[in-house]
Amino acid sequence: MGNQIMMPSPAWLISDRYEIQEPLGRGGMGTVHRGWDRVLARPVAVKVLPFALSADEAAASRLRREARAAARLNHPGIVSVFDAGVADGAPYLVMEHVEGHTLAEELSRGPITSDHAASIAASIAAALSVAHAAGVVHRDVKPSNVLLTPSGEVKVTDFGIARAVDDDTLTRPSGIVGSAPYLSPEQLRGEVADARSDIYALGVVLFQMLTGRLPFEADTAVAMAFKHLEEQPRQPAELEPGIPEALDAVVLRALAKDPADRFDSAGELVAALLPFMREADASAVASTAPPIRTSDEDTGELAETEAGAPARRPRWALLAVLALLAVTTWMVVMAIRSPEPAPAVDDPRPSTPNRAQRTEGSTSGGGPIEQPSPDREPDDAPGPDQQKDDAGEPGSSGSTPPPSPTEPPSPDPTSPEPSPSSPATPASPPPSPGTESALVQG
């Protein structure tokens, strides 16, 4: 009685709120019924799960936990979960009612075009990306869990249900819990499933949409599991020649045996599928996909980009751009700073008057008379012979004060440099005969 599904009576009412109507579909995880919410007066879908879940307290607790996690997911590509409980010994989930049909029904009519398949797969990946960011792994991605609406929307359902029923009380004769054609190698080995397990299952779904066939086919679930573990899938283009080679590569990467060889995230898979979609579909999917977070190859730092943009940002490329920007900025600054040649003009700085000029100003009463230094004789004082000669020359008048001890005379810029062999002399020209005469008289 482990997998027995409790069938509701025709007039079944659960929790005094939800009317259970005709079944919409059956599967290994339970039966979905059309329902009616009397409180909110709206249609709902009610999924009645295996009876064994209510008999096992751990399984029932896991179902409630997974239902709460799924109820927190908010994305247009995810079927919303409204309520969960147990009625007449049967666990149930109340979900958003979606008009349309499943992807499994769509594939029963054969393969679909490459652009349409890429669009559906990208929509599924965008929904998975939101769930993975919230810590929810689907674990049972397959066509019967994908709904297509009449308006073209793609919605994924049954998040967390596979984990809720994955218990020893529900093991099947084959020893495999879930849908064998879509299980990843690590799930078949009994390892913990993560986001990359969902990417593998989506790779199987994409292969099936493009070719109308599964990548591995076998008569039993065990044989199917062996092929997933050991065999390599054929290229989709070998079965459908019109499939682009680059899209082939996307499918095969999603189906890699080693999780490390697959896409790092569902968002990265979205970006890889966008080039194969119609422009309108690509824009619609990209607008619902969250930013892609991947590890930078050089630095190990997380790089965040929008879906459709390159996720990798190599460090050398960033450095090259910064170097080019720096060189360009330097050239612009140098061009602005370089003035046009200006015509030569006289030095506008005021020249320092030489000794003769200061003397003339003193004798004419234009300024204070400087006093000679009492410690040493000025370097340019004339010798005795020169004083005698100058004393008899006419034209000497007034007295010329020696230079101020606190303000040494400024050298004249036009005077020649002193020769190395001669003692250093001031750069100003020798005093006029009249000035020397005035010094002698003083």
Coordinates of C-alpha atoms in Angstrom, one line a residue:
M1 CA 0.0 0.0 0.0
G2 CA 3.1 2.2 0.0
N3 CA 2.4 3.9 -3.3
Q4 CA -1.4 3.9 -3.1
I5 CA -3.0 7.1 -4.2
M6 CA -6.2 8.1 -2.3
M7 CA -8.9 8.9 -4.9
P8 CA -11.3 11.5 -3.7
S9 CA -15.0 11.0 -3.8
P10 CA -17.0 13.0 -6.4
A11 CA -18.2 15.5 -3.8
W12 CA -15.0 15.6 -1.8
L13 CA -14.3 18.7 0.2
I14 CA -11.0 19.1 2.1
S15 CA -10.3 21.4 4.9
D16 CA -13.8 22.8 4.5
R17 CA -12.4 25.0 1.8
Y18 CA -11.3 23.3 -1.4
E19 CA -13.7 21.4 -3.6
I20 CA -12.1 18.5 -5.5
Q21 CA -13.3 18.1 -9.0
E22 CA -12.2 16.0 -12.0
P23 CA -8.6 14.8 -12.3
L24 CA -6.3 16.7 -14.7
G25 CA -3.4 14.2 -14.7
R26 CA -1.7 11.3 -12.9
G27 CA 1.9 10.6 -12.3
G28 CA 4.3 8.9 -10.0
M29 CA 4.1 11.7 -7.5
G30 CA 0.3 11.8 -7.2
T31 CA -2.9 12.9 -9.0
V32 CA -3.7 16.5 -9.9
H33 CA -7.4 17.5 -9.7
R34 CA -9.2 20.6 -10.7
G35 CA -10.4 22.4 -7.6
W36 CA -12.3 25.4 -6.3
D37 CA -11.3 27.6 -3.4
R38 CA -14.5 28.6 -1.6
V39 CA -12.9 31.2 0.5
L40 CA -11.2 33.2 -2.3
A41 CA -13.6 32.1 -5.0
R42 CA -11.0 31.1 -7.5
P43 CA -10.0 28.0 -9.4
V44 CA -7.1 26.0 -8.0
A45 CA -5.2 22.8 -8.8
V46 CA -5.1 20.2 -5.9
K47 CA -2.4 17.5 -6.0
V48 CA -3.1 14.5 -3.9
L49 CA 0.1 12.8 -2.9
P50 CA 0.8 9.1 -2.0
F51 CA -0.9 7.9 1.1
A52 CA 2.4 6.7 2.6
L53 CA 3.5 10.3 3.2
S54 CA 0.8 10.6 5.9
A55 CA 1.8 7.3 7.5
D56 CA 5.4 8.4 7.9
E57 CA 5.8 11.4 10.2
A58 CA 9.3 12.3 8.8
A59 CA 8.0 12.2 5.2
A60 CA 5.0 14.3 6.2
S61 CA 7.2 16.9 7.9
R62 CA 9.5 17.0 4.8
L63 CA 6.5 17.6 2.6
R64 CA 5.4 20.5 4.7
R65 CA 8.9 22.0 4.7
E66 CA 9.3 21.6 0.9
A67 CA 5.8 23.1 0.4
R68 CA 6.7 26.2 2.5
A69 CA 10.0 26.6 0.5
A70 CA 8.1 26.3 -2.8
A71 CA 5.5 28.8 -1.6
R72 CA 8.2 31.4 -1.2
L73 CA 9.2 31.2 -4.9
N74 CA 7.9 34.1 -6.8
H75 CA 8.5 34.0 -10.6
P76 CA 6.1 34.0 -13.6
G77 CA 7.7 30.7 -14.7
I78 CA 6.9 28.9 -11.5
V79 CA 3.5 27.5 -10.5
S80 CA 2.7 29.1 -7.2
V81 CA 1.9 26.9 -4.1
F82 CA -0.9 28.2 -2.0
D83 CA -1.5 25.6 0.7
A84 CA -0.6 22.1 2.0
G85 CA -2.1 19.7 4.5
V86 CA -3.6 16.2 5.1
A87 CA -7.2 15.3 4.5
D88 CA -8.7 11.8 5.1
G89 CA -5.2 10.4 5.5
A90 CA -4.0 11.8 2.1
P91 CA -1.5 14.6 1.9
Y92 CA -2.3 17.3 -0.6
L93 CA -0.9 20.5 -2.1
V94 CA -3.0 23.4 -3.4
M95 CA -1.5 25.2 -6.3
E96 CA -2.1 27.8 -8.9
H97 CA -4.4 26.6 -11.7
V98 CA -2.8 26.9 -15.1
E99 CA -4.8 26.6 -18.3
G100 CA -3.0 24.8 -21.1
H101 CA -1.2 21.5 -21.6
T102 CA 2.0 19.9 -20.6
L103 CA 5.2 19.8 -22.6
A104 CA 4.9 16.0 -22.6
E105 CA 1.7 16.4 -24.6
E106 CA 3.4 18.8 -26.9
L107 CA 6.3 16.4 -27.6
S108 CA 3.8 13.5 -28.3
R109 CA 3.3 15.3 -31.7
G110 CA 7.1 15.1 -32.5
P111 CA 10.1 17.4 -32.3
I112 CA 9.8 21.2 -32.3
T113 CA 11.8 23.8 -34.1
S114 CA 15.2 24.8 -32.8
D115 CA 14.2 28.4 -31.9
H116 CA 11.1 27.3 -30.1
A117 CA 12.9 24.5 -28.2
A118 CA 15.6 27.0 -27.2
S119 CA 12.9 29.4 -26.0
I120 CA 11.1 26.8 -23.8
A121 CA 14.4 25.5 -22.4
A122 CA 15.6 29.1 -21.5
S123 CA 12.2 29.8 -19.8
I124 CA 12.6 26.6 -17.7
A125 CA 16.2 27.6 -16.9
A126 CA 15.2 31.1 -15.8
A127 CA 12.6 29.6 -13.4
L128 CA 15.2 27.1 -12.1
S129 CA 17.7 29.9 -11.5
V130 CA 15.2 31.7 -9.2
A131 CA 14.6 28.5 -7.3
H132 CA 18.3 27.7 -7.0
A133 CA 19.0 31.2 -5.6
A134 CA 16.4 30.4 -2.9
G135 CA 18.0 27.1 -2.1
V136 CA 15.4 25.0 -3.8
V137 CA 16.4 22.2 -6.1
H138 CA 13.7 20.7 -8.3
R139 CA 15.2 17.1 -8.6
D140 CA 12.5 16.0 -11.1
V141 CA 12.6 18.3 -14.2
K142 CA 10.8 16.5 -17.0
P143 CA 8.2 17.4 -19.7
S144 CA 5.2 16.4 -17.6
N145 CA 6.2 19.0 -15.0
V146 CA 6.3 21.8 -17.6
L147 CA 3.1 23.6 -18.5
L148 CA 2.5 25.6 -21.7
T149 CA -0.3 28.2 -21.6
P150 CA -2.3 29.3 -24.6
S151 CA -0.5 32.7 -24.5
G152 CA 2.9 31.0 -24.8
E153 CA 4.0 31.2 -21.2
V154 CA 6.1 28.4 -19.8
K155 CA 5.6 27.3 -16.2
V156 CA 7.4 24.7 -14.1
T157 CA 5.5 22.8 -11.4
D158 CA 6.2 20.3 -8.5
F159 CA 9.2 22.1 -7.0
G160 CA 10.4 20.1 -4.0
I161 CA 7.9 17.2 -4.4
A162 CA 10.6 14.7 -5.4
R163 CA 12.6 15.4 -2.3
A164 CA 9.5 15.1 -0.1
V165 CA 8.7 11.6 -1.4
D166 CA 12.3 10.5 -1.7
D167 CA 12.3 8.1 1.3
D168 CA 12.8 4.4 2.0
T169 CA 9.1 4.0 2.5
L170 CA 8.6 4.9 -1.2
T171 CA 11.3 2.9 -2.9
R172 CA 10.3 1.3 -6.1
P173 CA 11.1 -2.2 -7.3
S174 CA 13.9 -0.8 -9.5
G175 CA 15.5 0.9 -6.5
I176 CA 15.2 4.3 -8.2
V177 CA 13.1 7.2 -7.0
G178 CA 12.1 9.7 -9.6
S179 CA 12.0 9.7 -13.4
A180 CA 14.8 7.5 -14.6
P181 CA 15.1 9.0 -18.2
Y182 CA 15.9 12.4 -16.6
L183 CA 18.0 11.6 -13.6
S184 CA 21.6 12.8 -13.5
P185 CA 24.5 10.4 -12.9
E186 CA 25.1 11.7 -9.4
Q187 CA 21.5 11.1 -8.5
L188 CA 21.7 7.5 -9.8
R189 CA 24.9 7.0 -7.7
G190 CA 22.9 8.0 -4.6
E191 CA 24.8 11.3 -4.2
V192 CA 23.2 14.6 -3.1
A193 CA 21.5 16.5 -6.0
D194 CA 22.3 20.1 -6.5
A195 CA 21.5 22.8 -9.1
R196 CA 23.7 21.1 -11.7
S197 CA 21.5 18.0 -11.4
D198 CA 18.6 20.1 -12.6
I199 CA 20.7 21.4 -15.5
Y200 CA 21.4 17.8 -16.6
A201 CA 17.7 16.9 -16.5
L202 CA 17.0 20.1 -18.5
G203 CA 19.6 19.0 -21.0
V204 CA 17.7 15.7 -21.5
V205 CA 14.5 17.7 -22.0
L206 CA 16.2 20.0 -24.6
F207 CA 17.6 16.9 -26.4
Q208 CA 14.1 15.5 -26.6
M209 CA 12.5 18.7 -27.8
L210 CA 15.1 19.0 -30.6
T211 CA 15.0 15.4 -31.8
G212 CA 11.8 13.9 -30.6
R213 CA 13.8 11.2 -28.8
L214 CA 15.6 10.7 -25.5
P215 CA 19.4 10.7 -25.5
F216 CA 19.4 7.2 -23.9
E217 CA 16.7 4.6 -24.5
A218 CA 16.3 1.3 -22.7
D219 CA 13.6 -1.2 -21.8
T220 CA 14.1 -1.0 -18.0
A221 CA 14.9 1.7 -15.6
V222 CA 18.1 -0.1 -14.5
A223 CA 19.4 -0.3 -18.1
M224 CA 18.5 3.4 -18.6
A225 CA 20.4 4.3 -15.4
F226 CA 23.5 2.4 -16.7
K227 CA 23.5 4.4 -19.9
H228 CA 23.3 7.6 -18.1
L229 CA 26.3 6.6 -16.0
E230 CA 28.5 5.1 -18.7
E231 CA 27.5 6.1 -22.3
Q232 CA 27.9 9.4 -24.1
P233 CA 24.9 10.8 -25.9
R234 CA 24.7 11.2 -29.6
Q235 CA 24.8 14.7 -31.1
P236 CA 21.3 16.0 -31.7
A237 CA 22.3 17.1 -35.2
E238 CA 22.9 13.5 -36.1
L239 CA 19.2 12.8 -35.6
E240 CA 18.0 16.2 -36.9
P241 CA 20.4 17.7 -39.4
G242 CA 18.9 21.2 -39.2
I243 CA 20.0 21.8 -35.6
P244 CA 22.8 24.4 -35.4
E245 CA 26.2 23.0 -34.4
A246 CA 26.6 25.6 -31.6
L247 CA 23.2 24.5 -30.1
D248 CA 24.5 20.9 -30.3
A249 CA 27.4 22.0 -28.1
V250 CA 25.0 23.6 -25.6
V251 CA 23.0 20.4 -25.2
L252 CA 26.1 18.2 -24.8
R253 CA 27.6 20.5 -22.2
A254 CA 24.4 20.3 -20.2
L255 CA 24.6 16.5 -20.4
A256 CA 28.2 16.2 -19.2
K257 CA 28.7 13.3 -16.8
D258 CA 30.8 15.3 -14.5
P259 CA 28.8 18.1 -12.8
A260 CA 31.9 20.4 -13.0
D261 CA 31.8 20.2 -16.8
R262 CA 28.3 21.5 -17.0
F263 CA 27.1 25.0 -16.9
D264 CA 27.9 26.7 -13.6
S265 CA 24.3 27.8 -13.2
A266 CA 20.9 27.8 -14.8
G267 CA 21.4 31.5 -15.5
E268 CA 24.5 30.7 -17.6
L269 CA 22.4 28.2 -19.5
V270 CA 19.9 30.9 -20.2
A271 CA 22.6 33.1 -21.7
A272 CA 23.9 30.3 -23.9
L273 CA 20.4 29.7 -25.3
L274 CA 19.5 33.3 -26.1
P275 CA 21.3 33.5 -29.5
F276 CA 19.2 30.6 -30.9
M277 CA 15.8 32.3 -30.0
R278 CA 13.6 34.7 -31.8
E279 CA 14.4 38.3 -30.7
A280 CA 11.0 38.8 -29.1
D281 CA 11.3 35.5 -27.1
A282 CA 14.8 36.3 -26.1
S283 CA 13.9 39.7 -24.7
A284 CA 11.0 38.2 -22.8
V285 CA 13.1 35.4 -21.2
A286 CA 16.0 37.7 -20.5
S287 CA 13.7 40.1 -18.6
T288 CA 12.7 37.3 -16.2
A289 CA 16.2 35.8 -15.6
P290 CA 18.1 36.9 -12.5
P291 CA 21.7 38.2 -12.8
I292 CA 24.3 35.5 -13.5
R293 CA 26.8 34.8 -10.8
T294 CA 30.0 33.0 -11.8
S295 CA 33.6 32.7 -10.6
D296 CA 36.1 34.8 -12.4
E297 CA 38.8 32.6 -14.0
D298 CA 41.7 34.7 -12.9
T299 CA 40.8 36.1 -9.6
G300 CA 38.1 33.7 -8.3
E301 CA 35.9 36.7 -7.6
L302 CA 32.2 36.5 -8.3
A303 CA 31.2 38.4 -11.4
E304 CA 27.6 39.4 -11.8
T305 CA 26.0 40.1 -15.2
E306 CA 22.6 40.2 -16.8
A307 CA 21.4 37.1 -18.6
G308 CA 22.7 37.3 -22.2
A309 CA 25.9 39.2 -21.3
P310 CA 29.2 37.4 -21.1
A311 CA 29.5 36.0 -17.6
R312 CA 33.3 35.8 -17.6
R313 CA 35.3 39.0 -17.1
P314 CA 39.0 38.1 -17.6
R315 CA 41.3 40.4 -15.6
W316 CA 43.7 41.0 -18.5
A317 CA 40.9 42.5 -20.6
L318 CA 39.9 44.9 -17.8
L319 CA 43.5 46.0 -17.3
A320 CA 43.9 46.6 -21.1
V321 CA 40.8 48.8 -21.1
L322 CA 42.1 50.8 -18.1
A323 CA 45.5 51.3 -19.7
L324 CA 43.9 52.5 -22.9
L325 CA 41.7 54.9 -21.0
A326 CA 44.7 56.2 -19.0
V327 CA 46.8 56.9 -22.2
T328 CA 43.9 58.6 -23.9
T329 CA 43.3 60.8 -20.8
W330 CA 47.0 61.8 -20.7
M331 CA 47.1 62.8 -24.4
V332 CA 44.0 65.0 -23.9
V333 CA 45.5 66.7 -20.9
M334 CA 48.8 67.3 -22.6
A335 CA 47.0 68.8 -25.6
I336 CA 45.1 71.2 -23.4
R337 CA 48.1 72.3 -21.4
S338 CA 50.4 72.9 -24.5
P339 CA 49.9 76.7 -25.3
E340 CA 50.6 78.2 -28.7
P341 CA 54.0 80.0 -29.1
A342 CA 53.8 83.5 -27.6
P343 CA 55.8 86.5 -29.0
A344 CA 58.9 87.3 -27.1
V345 CA 58.5 90.1 -24.5
D346 CA 60.8 91.8 -22.0
D347 CA 61.0 90.3 -18.6
P348 CA 58.2 91.9 -16.6
R349 CA 59.9 91.4 -13.3
P350 CA 61.2 94.8 -11.8
S351 CA 65.0 95.0 -12.0
T352 CA 67.0 95.7 -8.9
P353 CA 68.8 99.1 -9.1
N354 CA 72.5 98.9 -9.3
R355 CA 74.9 100.7 -6.9
A356 CA 75.1 103.8 -9.2
Q357 CA 71.3 104.1 -9.3
R358 CA 71.0 103.9 -5.5
T359 CA 73.7 106.6 -5.2
E360 CA 71.9 108.9 -7.5
G361 CA 68.8 108.4 -5.5
S362 CA 70.6 109.2 -2.3
T363 CA 72.1 112.4 -3.5
S364 CA 68.9 113.7 -4.9
G365 CA 67.1 113.0 -1.6
G366 CA 64.9 110.3 -3.0
G367 CA 65.6 107.8 -0.2
P368 CA 67.6 107.0 2.9
I369 CA 71.3 106.8 2.8
E370 CA 72.8 103.4 3.5
Q371 CA 75.5 103.1 6.2
P372 CA 78.7 101.2 5.5
S373 CA 79.5 98.0 7.5
P374 CA 81.8 98.6 10.4
D375 CA 83.3 95.1 10.2
R376 CA 84.7 95.0 6.7
E377 CA 85.4 97.2 3.8
P378 CA 83.2 96.7 0.7
D379 CA 84.6 94.4 -1.9
D380 CA 84.3 97.0 -4.6
A381 CA 86.0 99.8 -2.7
P382 CA 88.7 101.4 -4.8
G383 CA 92.4 101.1 -3.9
P384 CA 94.5 104.1 -2.7
D385 CA 95.9 104.8 -6.1
Q386 CA 92.5 104.7 -7.7
Q387 CA 91.2 107.0 -5.0
K388 CA 93.9 109.6 -5.7
D389 CA 93.3 109.5 -9.4
D390 CA 89.6 109.9 -8.9
A391 CA 89.9 112.6 -6.4
G392 CA 91.3 115.1 -8.9
E393 CA 88.8 114.4 -11.5
P394 CA 86.1 116.9 -12.1
G395 CA 82.4 116.2 -11.8
S396 CA 82.5 114.5 -8.4
S397 CA 79.9 115.8 -6.2
G398 CA 78.0 114.6 -3.1
S399 CA 78.7 111.5 -1.1
T400 CA 77.7 107.9 -1.9
P401 CA 76.8 105.7 1.0
P402 CA 78.2 102.1 1.1
P403 CA 75.8 99.2 0.7
S404 CA 73.6 98.3 3.7
P405 CA 74.8 95.4 5.9
T406 CA 71.4 93.9 5.9
E407 CA 70.7 94.2 2.2
P408 CA 73.7 93.0 0.1
P409 CA 73.8 94.5 -3.4
S410 CA 72.0 92.4 -6.0
P411 CA 74.3 91.4 -8.9
D412 CA 73.5 92.9 -12.3
P413 CA 72.4 90.1 -14.6
T414 CA 74.4 91.6 -17.5
S415 CA 77.7 91.6 -15.7
P416 CA 80.2 88.9 -16.9
E417 CA 81.0 85.9 -14.7
P418 CA 84.2 86.2 -12.7
S419 CA 87.1 84.2 -13.9
P420 CA 88.2 81.3 -11.7
S421 CA 91.7 82.8 -11.2
S422 CA 90.5 86.2 -9.9
P423 CA 88.8 86.7 -6.5
A424 CA 85.0 86.9 -6.5
T425 CA 83.6 90.3 -7.1
P426 CA 80.1 91.6 -7.1
A427 CA 78.3 91.2 -10.3
S428 CA 77.4 95.0 -10.5
P429 CA 79.5 97.3 -12.7
P430 CA 82.2 99.4 -11.0
P431 CA 81.0 102.7 -9.6
S432 CA 81.2 105.8 -11.6
P433 CA 84.2 108.2 -11.1
G434 CA 81.9 110.6 -9.3
T435 CA 80.8 108.0 -6.9
E436 CA 84.3 106.9 -6.0
S437 CA 85.3 110.6 -5.5
A438 CA 82.4 110.9 -3.1
L439 CA 83.6 107.9 -1.1
V440 CA 87.1 109.4 -0.8
Q441 CA 85.7 112.7 0.3
G442 CA 83.6 111.0 2.9

